[in-house]
Amino acid sequence: MMRFDILSIFPEMFESFFGCSLLKKARDRGLIRIEAHNIRDGATDRHRMTDDYPYGGGAGMVMKVEPIARVLEAIDAVPGECLRVLLTPQGETFSQAIAGELAQSSRVVLICGHYEGVDERVRQNLVDREISIGDYVLTGGEAAAMVVVDAVARLIPGVLGNEESARHESFAKGLLESPQYTRPEEFRGWKVPDVLLSGHHREIEDWRRRESLKRTLERRPDLLATAALTEKDRTFLEDLKKEP
Ligand code: 6GU
């Protein structure tokens, strides 16, 4: 059982996201546990303030260190027993490789920062790692927490219906997926490629591999540098590059 704890000033945001689909199933089956905690519960002042004006002046508010520290203590998120992650645009960019690393931990604690900023002492003393989900700006780390939990949870054995799907798929193999089709064979004159209806498994496999390579070369040539390629793959790619 892997456990995720999320610290946020908007814990309600997570109810519907984690209450649906595969993640709900995984929770119901006891494969994962997800708890959202309100940072406000760690505030001690009369107004239960979670942010305050920046020392030295300037625009925007800064998230206070104490409420975060107190919630971490209340949930026993102690170093060594869990991985504490601050979600912030300043973190390292999230990737499938990082998802794999987090999936090795039995407990991941995600702290949702807000763009205006978090007191530097949170970074310095209360977290093990800082993660961003990409080069764009969100209003807060909540959507990022959903992305991270989703990507990590699906790597846990049993969470996906089909154990194979996680491995076989695009980023796991380092290539983009080949085109997929389902019924009907023809819709408004738009046909499914004949090879997929042929029943020749070897030919289908070869076609998929070639389509996958073609698509990766067109859309994400950067991925080819690290993908596991056979000699046959390389020859095919070289021929593709020669084409007009
Ligand atoms: Cl983790 N937080 C915010 N506020 N913006 C982001 C982000 C995180 N990752 C990308 N943009």
PDB file of N, CA and C and ligand atoms in Angstrom, residues 86-94 111-116 130-145 148, ligand 1:
ATOM      1  N   LEU A  86       7.927  19.530  -2.360  1.00  0.00           N
ATOM      2  CA  LEU A  86       7.293  20.838  -2.537  1.00  0.00           C
ATOM      3  C   LEU A  86       6.998  21.030  -4.022  1.00  0.00           C
ATOM      4  N   LEU A  87       5.746  21.327  -4.333  1.00  0.00           N
ATOM      5  CA  LEU A  87       5.363  21.573  -5.723  1.00  0.00           C
ATOM      6  C   LEU A  87       5.470  23.062  -6.000  1.00  0.00           C
ATOM      7  N   THR A  88       6.393  23.399  -6.887  1.00  0.00           N
ATOM      8  CA  THR A  88       6.693  24.795  -7.174  1.00  0.00           C
ATOM      9  C   THR A  88       7.292  24.919  -8.570  1.00  0.00           C
ATOM     10  N   PRO A  89       7.038  26.044  -9.242  1.00  0.00           N
ATOM     11  CA  PRO A  89       7.618  26.225 -10.575  1.00  0.00           C
ATOM     12  C   PRO A  89       9.153  26.245 -10.547  1.00  0.00           C
ATOM     13  N   GLN A  90       9.727  26.391  -9.356  1.00  0.00           N
ATOM     14  CA  GLN A  90      11.194  26.411  -9.241  1.00  0.00           C
ATOM     15  C   GLN A  90      11.816  25.031  -9.149  1.00  0.00           C
ATOM     16  N   GLY A  91      10.983  23.987  -9.067  1.00  0.00           N
ATOM     17  CA  GLY A  91      11.502  22.633  -8.893  1.00  0.00           C
ATOM     18  C   GLY A  91      12.047  22.027 -10.171  1.00  0.00           C
ATOM     19  N   GLU A  92      12.580  20.811 -10.059  1.00  0.00           N
ATOM     20  CA  GLU A  92      13.048  20.100 -11.256  1.00  0.00           C
ATOM     21  C   GLU A  92      11.807  19.663 -12.032  1.00  0.00           C
ATOM     22  N   THR A  93      11.929  19.619 -13.344  1.00  0.00           N
ATOM     23  CA  THR A  93      10.776  19.317 -14.190  1.00  0.00           C
ATOM     24  C   THR A  93      10.385  17.843 -14.081  1.00  0.00           C
ATOM     25  N   PHE A  94       9.144  17.607 -13.740  1.00  0.00           N
ATOM     26  CA  PHE A  94       8.608  16.257 -13.570  1.00  0.00           C
ATOM     27  C   PHE A  94       8.708  15.466 -14.874  1.00  0.00           C
ATOM     28  N   ILE A 111       3.421  19.026  -0.957  1.00  0.00           N
ATOM     29  CA  ILE A 111       3.028  20.329  -0.402  1.00  0.00           C
ATOM     30  C   ILE A 111       2.748  21.260  -1.576  1.00  0.00           C
ATOM     31  N   CYS A 112       1.532  21.776  -1.642  1.00  0.00           N
ATOM     32  CA  CYS A 112       1.146  22.637  -2.759  1.00  0.00           C
ATOM     33  C   CYS A 112       1.513  24.079  -2.474  1.00  0.00           C
ATOM     34  N   GLY A 113       2.499  24.575  -3.193  1.00  0.00           N
ATOM     35  CA  GLY A 113       2.895  25.963  -3.044  1.00  0.00           C
ATOM     36  C   GLY A 113       1.986  26.836  -3.882  1.00  0.00           C
ATOM     37  N   HIS A 114       2.059  28.122  -3.652  1.00  0.00           N
ATOM     38  CA  HIS A 114       1.335  29.063  -4.501  1.00  0.00           C
ATOM     39  C   HIS A 114       2.330  30.022  -5.115  1.00  0.00           C
ATOM     40  N   TYR A 115       2.043  30.431  -6.320  1.00  0.00           N
ATOM     41  CA  TYR A 115       3.066  31.093  -7.120  1.00  0.00           C
ATOM     42  C   TYR A 115       3.688  32.313  -6.464  1.00  0.00           C
ATOM     43  N   GLU A 116       2.902  33.020  -5.702  1.00  0.00           N
ATOM     44  CA  GLU A 116       3.468  34.198  -5.041  1.00  0.00           C
ATOM     45  C   GLU A 116       4.648  33.805  -4.156  1.00  0.00           C
ATOM     46  N   GLU A 130      12.009  19.293  -4.709  1.00  0.00           N
ATOM     47  CA  GLU A 130      11.081  20.275  -5.279  1.00  0.00           C
ATOM     48  C   GLU A 130      10.792  19.886  -6.713  1.00  0.00           C
ATOM     49  N   ILE A 131       9.513  19.888  -7.056  1.00  0.00           N
ATOM     50  CA  ILE A 131       9.108  19.466  -8.398  1.00  0.00           C
ATOM     51  C   ILE A 131       8.184  20.504  -9.037  1.00  0.00           C
ATOM     52  N   SER A 132       8.402  20.733 -10.325  1.00  0.00           N
ATOM     53  CA  SER A 132       7.524  21.552 -11.174  1.00  0.00           C
ATOM     54  C   SER A 132       6.965  20.598 -12.221  1.00  0.00           C
ATOM     55  N   ILE A 133       5.781  20.865 -12.762  1.00  0.00           N
ATOM     56  CA  ILE A 133       5.282  19.952 -13.802  1.00  0.00           C
ATOM     57  C   ILE A 133       5.500  20.508 -15.205  1.00  0.00           C
ATOM     58  N   GLY A 134       6.192  21.624 -15.326  1.00  0.00           N
ATOM     59  CA  GLY A 134       6.485  22.118 -16.670  1.00  0.00           C
ATOM     60  C   GLY A 134       6.640  23.622 -16.684  1.00  0.00           C
ATOM     61  N   ASP A 135       7.081  24.120 -17.826  1.00  0.00           N
ATOM     62  CA  ASP A 135       7.384  25.545 -17.924  1.00  0.00           C
ATOM     63  C   ASP A 135       6.177  26.377 -18.312  1.00  0.00           C
ATOM     64  N   TYR A 136       5.279  26.505 -17.368  1.00  0.00           N
ATOM     65  CA  TYR A 136       4.119  27.388 -17.502  1.00  0.00           C
ATOM     66  C   TYR A 136       3.708  27.689 -16.080  1.00  0.00           C
ATOM     67  N   VAL A 137       2.875  28.695 -15.894  1.00  0.00           N
ATOM     68  CA  VAL A 137       2.545  29.118 -14.534  1.00  0.00           C
ATOM     69  C   VAL A 137       1.124  28.730 -14.151  1.00  0.00           C
ATOM     70  N   LEU A 138       0.985  28.064 -13.013  1.00  0.00           N
ATOM     71  CA  LEU A 138      -0.321  27.711 -12.464  1.00  0.00           C
ATOM     72  C   LEU A 138      -0.608  28.640 -11.290  1.00  0.00           C
ATOM     73  N   THR A 139      -1.870  28.698 -10.882  1.00  0.00           N
ATOM     74  CA  THR A 139      -2.208  29.536  -9.724  1.00  0.00           C
ATOM     75  C   THR A 139      -1.674  28.920  -8.442  1.00  0.00           C
ATOM     76  N   GLY A 140      -1.494  27.594  -8.457  1.00  0.00           N
ATOM     77  CA  GLY A 140      -0.981  26.917  -7.277  1.00  0.00           C
ATOM     78  C   GLY A 140      -0.561  25.506  -7.614  1.00  0.00           C
ATOM     79  N   GLY A 141      -0.011  24.805  -6.643  1.00  0.00           N
ATOM     80  CA  GLY A 141       0.504  23.463  -6.892  1.00  0.00           C
ATOM     81  C   GLY A 141      -0.550  22.358  -6.909  1.00  0.00           C
ATOM     82  N   GLU A 142      -1.828  22.699  -6.717  1.00  0.00           N
ATOM     83  CA  GLU A 142      -2.860  21.655  -6.614  1.00  0.00           C
ATOM     84  C   GLU A 142      -2.979  20.801  -7.872  1.00  0.00           C
ATOM     85  N   ALA A 143      -3.072  21.448  -9.034  1.00  0.00           N
ATOM     86  CA  ALA A 143      -3.178  20.678 -10.279  1.00  0.00           C
ATOM     87  C   ALA A 143      -1.919  19.839 -10.463  1.00  0.00           C
ATOM     88  N   ALA A 144      -0.776  20.367 -10.045  1.00  0.00           N
ATOM     89  CA  ALA A 144       0.486  19.631 -10.148  1.00  0.00           C
ATOM     90  C   ALA A 144       0.450  18.390  -9.249  1.00  0.00           C
ATOM     91  N   ALA A 145      -0.133  18.518  -8.055  1.00  0.00           N
ATOM     92  CA  ALA A 145      -0.231  17.368  -7.143  1.00  0.00           C
ATOM     93  C   ALA A 145      -1.076  16.266  -7.775  1.00  0.00           C
ATOM     94  N   VAL A 148       1.073  14.541 -10.406  1.00  0.00           N
ATOM     95  CA  VAL A 148       2.123  13.692  -9.822  1.00  0.00           C
ATOM     96  C   VAL A 148       1.522  12.417  -9.221  1.00  0.00           C
TER      97      VAL A 148
HETATM   98 CL1  6GU B   1       4.287  22.680  -9.175  1.00  0.00          CL
HETATM   99  N1  6GU B   1       3.210  25.078  -9.255  1.00  0.00           N
HETATM  100  C1  6GU B   1       2.819  26.198  -9.884  1.00  0.00           C
HETATM  101  N2  6GU B   1       2.246  27.156  -9.162  1.00  0.00           N
HETATM  102  N3  6GU B   1       2.977  26.411 -11.176  1.00  0.00           N
HETATM  103  C2  6GU B   1       3.551  25.434 -11.860  1.00  0.00           C
HETATM  104  C3  6GU B   1       3.977  24.239 -11.288  1.00  0.00           C
HETATM  105  C4  6GU B   1       3.795  24.086  -9.941  1.00  0.00           C
HETATM  106  N4  6GU B   1       4.521  23.469 -12.238  1.00  0.00           N
HETATM  107  C5  6GU B   1       4.418  24.171 -13.364  1.00  0.00           C
HETATM  108  N5  6GU B   1       3.842  25.362 -13.165  1.00  0.00           N
END
